[in-house]
Amino acid sequence: MRPLLAAVLIMSSVFVQWEALYAQGSGDNVILMTLDGARVEEIFGGLDLDILRSTLPQGRAVEDTPSYRQFWAPTREARRQKLMPFFWNLVTAHGSIAGDPESGSAVRLRNKHWFSYPGYSELLLGEPHDDVIKSNDPIRNPYSTVLEAIRMRLNLPPEKVATFAGWAVFNEIVEHQEGATFVNAGVEPLAGGGADLALLNALQAEAGTPWDGTRFDTFTFRLAMHHLATARPRVLYLALDETDDWAHDGQYDRVLTSLSRTDDYLKQLWTWVQNDSEYRGRTHLLITVDHGRGHTPKDWRDHGAKIEGADQVWIAFVSPQFSRRGVWTHHAPLSTSQVAATIASWMGVDWNAERPGAGQPIRE
Ligand SMILES: [Zn+2]
């Protein structure tokens, strides 16, 4: 063999091996979960008595409400534990959470709109585009998201990077190229066999919500669990919505029960992960939010650029790569624009190489 040909063959075989290695990524899995508009106050402090009181008719004692009886405790640590016991046990024993203002921890939005589409897009692009992404209308995302990049880089079939969302507009938010990943959002049936799935598909259509293009979280969660068990995605994005909807409606008691139910969803999800040998120890969980909302009884229902503090958010992590435990204290502020690069890095993908303007991966 001529030396030049030999050299070319060796180089191309190295290249093929490198490509194969790169395409495998880390071999890990990611679960991203968002709780639309869930405030820092409830996450870190549980029931907010001033808010609950402000929603009651005159003359009704707050102590007589089911919310108070179920979720009240004298300290914020005890209250948050009552509201989301599994979540708090998880971030204390196996993970961490940033964004508690009372611990010198801050997580901010980089976009200036402080409502859902710009918030989710910032999470998935790692950067705001305030001049282009400025409404909640079902407009196809003008940019490719980190979910699409992970799917392409790791050469995965679409169903292995899956989004399940309560709000139909996620069809447009999560991917620039329709069908690049798997998306089930709004009141949308999930294809597949079995009596359980048929019943879920029927019920989500029959159990209409008061909110256009939105289904109850229970359907989003249960369909996501079905997909997790059958399609075994490498990246699962679970986007729950009710925390925002009930808050807009002024139904604070329902906001609390939504958070409490979400805690049980998380328990079921994480228990499933721990009982599966391919997911246990190889699955990174990140839970966060698209925006905050007002801090006071006057403006807690709302968010958007005019609502003071609606850019104040939080991020929880449970990752085999993170050793920090409990509540982050006294650190440089984090931003939700770092989420895209963080989940990409867990999957072995360099998101900043594709989008240099995106926030850097969060490190401890
Ligand atoms: Zn909202």
Coordinates of C-alpha atoms and ligand atoms in Angstrom, one line a residue:
M1 CA 0.0 0.0 0.0
R2 CA 1.3 3.4 -0.9
P3 CA 2.1 5.5 2.2
L4 CA -0.3 8.3 1.3
L5 CA -3.2 5.9 0.9
A6 CA -2.4 4.3 4.2
A7 CA -2.3 7.6 5.9
V8 CA -5.7 8.6 4.4
L9 CA -7.2 5.2 5.6
I10 CA -5.8 5.6 9.1
M11 CA -7.1 9.2 9.3
S12 CA -10.5 8.3 8.1
S13 CA -10.8 5.4 10.5
V14 CA -9.8 7.7 13.4
F15 CA -12.4 10.2 12.2
V16 CA -15.1 7.5 12.0
Q17 CA -14.3 6.4 15.6
W18 CA -14.3 9.9 16.8
E19 CA -17.6 10.5 15.1
A20 CA -19.1 7.4 16.7
L21 CA -17.8 8.4 20.2
Y22 CA -19.1 12.0 19.8
A23 CA -22.5 10.7 18.6
Q24 CA -22.8 8.6 21.8
G25 CA -22.6 11.7 24.0
S26 CA -22.4 11.0 27.7
G27 CA -24.8 8.1 27.6
D28 CA -26.8 9.9 30.3
N29 CA -30.4 11.0 30.4
V30 CA -32.0 14.3 31.2
I31 CA -35.4 15.1 32.6
L32 CA -36.4 18.8 32.4
M33 CA -39.5 19.8 34.3
T34 CA -41.1 23.3 34.4
L35 CA -43.9 24.5 36.7
D36 CA -45.4 27.5 34.9
G37 CA -45.1 30.7 36.9
A38 CA -44.5 28.9 40.3
R39 CA -43.3 31.7 42.6
V40 CA -40.2 31.7 44.7
E41 CA -42.5 32.4 47.7
E42 CA -44.3 29.1 47.6
I43 CA -41.3 27.0 46.5
F44 CA -39.2 28.3 49.4
G45 CA -41.8 29.3 51.9
G46 CA -45.0 27.2 51.2
L47 CA -48.3 28.8 52.0
D48 CA -48.2 32.6 51.8
L49 CA -50.7 33.7 54.5
D50 CA -51.2 37.2 53.2
I51 CA -52.1 35.9 49.8
L52 CA -54.5 33.3 51.1
R53 CA -56.2 35.8 53.4
S54 CA -56.6 38.3 50.5
T55 CA -58.5 35.7 48.5
L56 CA -61.1 35.0 51.2
P57 CA -64.5 36.7 51.4
Q58 CA -64.8 39.3 54.2
G59 CA -65.4 37.8 57.6
R60 CA -64.0 34.4 56.8
A61 CA -61.1 33.4 59.1
V62 CA -58.1 32.1 57.3
E63 CA -57.7 29.3 60.0
D64 CA -61.0 27.8 58.8
T65 CA -59.8 27.1 55.3
P66 CA -58.8 23.7 54.0
S67 CA -55.6 25.3 52.7
Y68 CA -54.6 26.5 56.1
R69 CA -55.3 23.2 57.7
Q70 CA -53.4 21.2 55.1
F71 CA -50.4 23.5 54.5
W72 CA -49.8 25.9 57.3
A73 CA -46.9 25.7 59.7
P74 CA -45.1 28.3 61.7
T75 CA -41.7 28.4 59.9
R76 CA -41.1 28.7 56.1
E77 CA -39.0 25.5 56.2
A78 CA -41.9 23.6 57.8
R79 CA -44.4 25.1 55.4
R80 CA -42.4 24.2 52.2
Q81 CA -41.9 20.7 53.6
K82 CA -45.7 20.4 54.0
L83 CA -46.4 21.7 50.5
M84 CA -43.8 19.7 48.6
P85 CA -42.3 17.0 50.9
F86 CA -40.8 14.8 48.2
F87 CA -39.2 17.7 46.4
W88 CA -37.6 19.0 49.5
N89 CA -36.3 15.6 50.6
L90 CA -34.9 15.1 47.1
V91 CA -33.1 18.5 46.9
T92 CA -31.8 18.1 50.5
A93 CA -30.5 14.5 50.2
H94 CA -29.6 14.2 46.5
G95 CA -29.7 17.6 44.9
S96 CA -29.8 21.4 45.4
I97 CA -31.9 24.4 44.6
A98 CA -30.9 28.0 43.8
G99 CA -33.1 31.2 43.9
D100 CA -33.9 31.6 47.6
P101 CA -33.6 35.4 48.3
E102 CA -33.4 34.7 52.0
S103 CA -30.3 32.6 51.5
G104 CA -28.4 35.1 49.3
S105 CA -29.3 33.2 46.2
A106 CA -30.7 34.6 43.0
V107 CA -31.9 33.2 39.7
R108 CA -33.0 35.7 37.1
L109 CA -34.6 35.8 33.6
R110 CA -32.5 37.4 30.9
N111 CA -35.4 38.3 28.7
K112 CA -37.3 41.4 29.4
H113 CA -40.9 40.2 28.9
W114 CA -41.4 37.9 31.9
F115 CA -44.2 35.8 30.4
S116 CA -44.3 32.3 29.0
Y117 CA -43.1 32.0 25.4
P118 CA -40.1 34.2 25.9
G119 CA -39.4 32.4 29.2
Y120 CA -39.5 28.9 27.7
S121 CA -37.6 30.0 24.7
E122 CA -34.9 31.4 26.9
L123 CA -34.7 28.1 28.7
L124 CA -34.3 26.2 25.4
L125 CA -32.2 28.6 23.4
G126 CA -30.0 29.9 26.3
E127 CA -30.5 33.4 25.2
P128 CA -33.4 35.9 24.9
H129 CA -34.5 37.4 21.6
D130 CA -36.7 40.1 22.9
D131 CA -37.4 41.8 19.6
V132 CA -38.6 38.6 17.9
I133 CA -39.9 36.4 20.7
K134 CA -42.4 38.8 22.3
S135 CA -45.9 37.1 22.3
N136 CA -47.6 33.9 23.5
D137 CA -49.1 33.3 20.1
P138 CA -48.5 29.9 18.4
I139 CA -45.6 31.2 16.2
R140 CA -43.0 28.7 15.2
N141 CA -39.7 29.3 17.1
P142 CA -37.4 31.2 14.7
Y143 CA -34.4 29.4 16.2
S144 CA -33.4 25.8 16.7
T145 CA -33.6 24.7 20.3
V146 CA -31.2 22.7 22.5
L147 CA -33.6 19.8 22.2
E148 CA -33.2 19.7 18.5
A149 CA -29.4 20.0 18.8
I150 CA -29.2 17.1 21.3
R151 CA -31.4 14.9 19.0
M152 CA -29.2 15.7 16.0
R153 CA -25.8 15.5 17.6
L154 CA -26.6 12.2 19.3
N155 CA -28.3 10.9 16.2
L156 CA -31.4 9.9 18.1
P157 CA -34.8 9.1 16.7
P158 CA -37.3 11.9 17.4
E159 CA -39.2 10.0 20.1
K160 CA -36.0 9.8 22.2
V161 CA -36.2 13.6 22.8
A162 CA -39.8 14.1 24.0
T163 CA -41.8 17.0 25.3
F164 CA -45.1 16.6 27.1
A165 CA -46.8 19.9 27.8
G166 CA -50.1 21.2 29.2
W167 CA -50.1 24.2 26.9
A168 CA -50.6 23.7 23.1
V169 CA -48.1 26.5 22.2
F170 CA -45.3 24.2 23.2
N171 CA -45.7 22.6 19.7
E172 CA -44.2 25.9 18.3
I173 CA -41.9 26.8 21.2
V174 CA -39.7 23.6 21.5
E175 CA -38.6 23.2 17.9
H176 CA -37.8 25.3 14.9
Q177 CA -38.2 22.4 12.6
E178 CA -41.6 20.7 13.1
G179 CA -41.2 17.0 13.9
A180 CA -37.5 17.3 14.7
T181 CA -38.3 15.9 18.2
F182 CA -41.4 14.4 19.8
V183 CA -44.0 16.8 21.1
N184 CA -47.3 16.1 22.7
A185 CA -48.9 19.4 23.9
G186 CA -52.3 20.8 24.8
V187 CA -55.3 18.5 24.4
E188 CA -53.6 16.1 22.1
P189 CA -54.0 12.3 22.1
L190 CA -51.0 10.1 22.3
A191 CA -50.7 7.4 19.7
G192 CA -50.3 3.8 20.9
G193 CA -52.2 0.8 22.1
G194 CA -53.7 -0.3 25.4
A195 CA -56.9 0.4 27.3
D196 CA -55.2 2.7 29.7
L197 CA -54.0 5.0 27.0
A198 CA -57.3 5.0 25.2
L199 CA -59.0 6.0 28.5
L200 CA -56.5 8.8 29.1
N201 CA -56.9 10.1 25.5
A202 CA -60.7 10.1 25.9
L203 CA -60.7 11.7 29.4
Q204 CA -58.3 14.6 28.5
A205 CA -60.7 15.6 25.7
E206 CA -63.8 15.3 28.0
A207 CA -62.3 17.0 31.1
G208 CA -62.2 20.4 29.5
T209 CA -60.3 23.1 31.4
P210 CA -61.4 26.8 31.7
W211 CA -58.3 27.7 29.7
D212 CA -58.0 27.6 25.9
G213 CA -55.5 25.1 24.5
T214 CA -54.6 23.7 27.8
R215 CA -55.2 20.4 29.5
F216 CA -55.0 19.5 33.2
D217 CA -51.6 18.5 34.4
T218 CA -52.7 15.0 35.4
F219 CA -53.0 14.1 31.6
T220 CA -49.7 15.7 30.7
F221 CA -48.0 13.8 33.5
R222 CA -49.6 10.4 32.9
L223 CA -49.1 10.5 29.1
A224 CA -45.4 11.5 29.8
M225 CA -45.1 8.5 32.1
H226 CA -46.5 6.2 29.4
H227 CA -44.0 7.5 26.9
L228 CA -41.1 7.2 29.4
A229 CA -41.9 3.5 29.9
T230 CA -42.6 2.6 26.3
A231 CA -40.3 4.9 24.2
R232 CA -37.6 5.3 26.9
P233 CA -36.5 8.8 25.9
R234 CA -33.0 10.1 26.6
V235 CA -34.4 13.6 27.1
L236 CA -37.9 14.1 28.6
Y237 CA -39.3 17.5 29.0
L238 CA -42.4 17.7 31.3
A239 CA -44.0 21.1 31.2
L240 CA -46.8 21.5 33.7
D241 CA -49.2 24.5 33.5
E242 CA -51.8 24.6 36.2
T243 CA -49.8 26.6 38.7
D244 CA -50.0 29.6 36.3
D245 CA -53.6 29.1 35.3
W246 CA -55.1 29.0 38.8
A247 CA -53.0 32.0 39.8
H248 CA -54.4 34.1 37.0
D249 CA -57.8 33.1 38.1
G250 CA -57.1 34.2 41.6
Q251 CA -57.6 30.7 43.0
Y252 CA -54.8 30.5 45.5
D253 CA -56.1 27.3 47.1
R254 CA -55.8 25.6 43.7
V255 CA -52.3 26.9 43.2
L256 CA -51.3 25.2 46.5
T257 CA -53.1 21.9 45.6
S258 CA -51.4 22.0 42.2
L259 CA -48.0 22.3 43.8
S260 CA -48.8 19.5 46.2
R261 CA -50.0 17.2 43.4
T262 CA -46.9 18.1 41.3
D263 CA -44.8 16.9 44.3
D264 CA -46.6 13.6 44.0
Y265 CA -45.9 13.5 40.2
L266 CA -42.2 14.1 40.9
K267 CA -42.3 11.3 43.5
Q268 CA -43.7 8.9 40.9
L269 CA -41.3 10.0 38.2
W270 CA -38.2 9.8 40.4
T271 CA -39.3 6.4 41.8
W272 CA -39.6 5.1 38.3
V273 CA -36.1 6.4 37.4
Q274 CA -34.6 4.7 40.6
N275 CA -36.3 1.4 39.7
D276 CA -34.8 1.3 36.2
S277 CA -31.3 0.1 35.8
E278 CA -30.6 2.2 32.6
Y279 CA -31.9 5.4 34.2
R280 CA -30.8 5.0 37.8
G281 CA -27.6 7.0 38.5
R282 CA -27.5 8.2 34.9
T283 CA -30.4 10.6 34.9
H284 CA -30.0 14.3 35.5
L285 CA -33.1 16.2 36.7
L286 CA -33.6 20.0 36.4
I287 CA -36.7 21.7 37.6
T288 CA -37.4 25.3 37.0
V289 CA -39.9 27.9 35.8
D290 CA -40.6 30.2 32.9
H291 CA -41.2 33.4 34.9
G292 CA -42.0 34.6 38.4
R293 CA -45.0 36.7 39.3
G294 CA -45.9 39.5 41.7
H295 CA -44.9 39.3 45.3
T296 CA -47.9 40.9 47.0
P297 CA -51.6 40.3 47.4
K298 CA -52.1 43.1 44.8
D299 CA -50.1 41.5 42.0
W300 CA -49.4 37.8 42.8
R301 CA -51.8 36.8 40.1
D302 CA -49.9 38.6 37.4
H303 CA -46.5 38.6 35.7
G304 CA -45.0 40.5 32.7
A305 CA -42.6 43.4 32.4
K306 CA -44.7 45.7 34.5
I307 CA -44.9 43.4 37.5
E308 CA -42.0 44.0 39.9
G309 CA -40.0 40.9 40.7
A310 CA -41.6 38.7 38.0
D311 CA -38.0 38.0 36.8
Q312 CA -37.2 36.3 40.1
V313 CA -37.1 32.6 39.6
W314 CA -35.5 29.4 40.9
I315 CA -33.8 26.2 39.6
A316 CA -33.5 22.8 41.3
F317 CA -30.9 20.2 40.3
V318 CA -30.5 16.5 40.9
S319 CA -27.4 15.4 38.9
P320 CA -24.8 12.7 39.4
Q321 CA -22.3 15.5 38.5
F322 CA -23.4 17.9 41.3
S323 CA -22.3 17.4 44.8
R324 CA -23.9 20.5 46.3
R325 CA -26.8 19.8 48.6
G326 CA -29.8 21.8 49.8
V327 CA -30.3 25.5 49.2
W328 CA -27.5 27.5 47.4
T329 CA -26.2 30.3 49.5
H330 CA -24.2 33.5 48.6
H331 CA -23.2 32.9 45.0
A332 CA -23.1 35.0 41.8
P333 CA -26.7 35.1 40.4
L334 CA -27.6 32.4 38.0
S335 CA -29.9 32.9 35.0
T336 CA -32.4 30.7 33.2
S337 CA -30.4 31.3 30.1
Q338 CA -27.9 28.8 31.5
V339 CA -30.3 25.9 31.4
A340 CA -29.9 25.0 27.7
A341 CA -26.1 24.7 28.0
T342 CA -26.4 22.8 31.3
I343 CA -28.7 20.1 30.1
A344 CA -26.7 19.9 26.8
S345 CA -23.5 19.4 28.8
W346 CA -25.1 16.6 30.8
M347 CA -25.8 14.9 27.5
G348 CA -22.3 15.4 26.2
V349 CA -23.2 18.2 23.8
D350 CA -21.5 21.7 23.7
W351 CA -24.4 24.1 23.2
N352 CA -22.2 27.2 23.4
A353 CA -20.3 26.0 20.3
E354 CA -23.6 26.3 18.4
R355 CA -24.8 29.4 20.2
P356 CA -21.9 31.4 21.6
G357 CA -24.3 34.0 23.0
A358 CA -26.1 31.4 25.2
G359 CA -25.5 31.3 28.9
Q360 CA -22.7 29.0 30.1
P361 CA -23.5 25.6 31.8
I362 CA -24.1 26.0 35.5
R363 CA -21.3 24.7 37.5
E364 CA -20.9 24.5 41.2
Ligands
ZN1 ZN -49.2 33.4 32.9

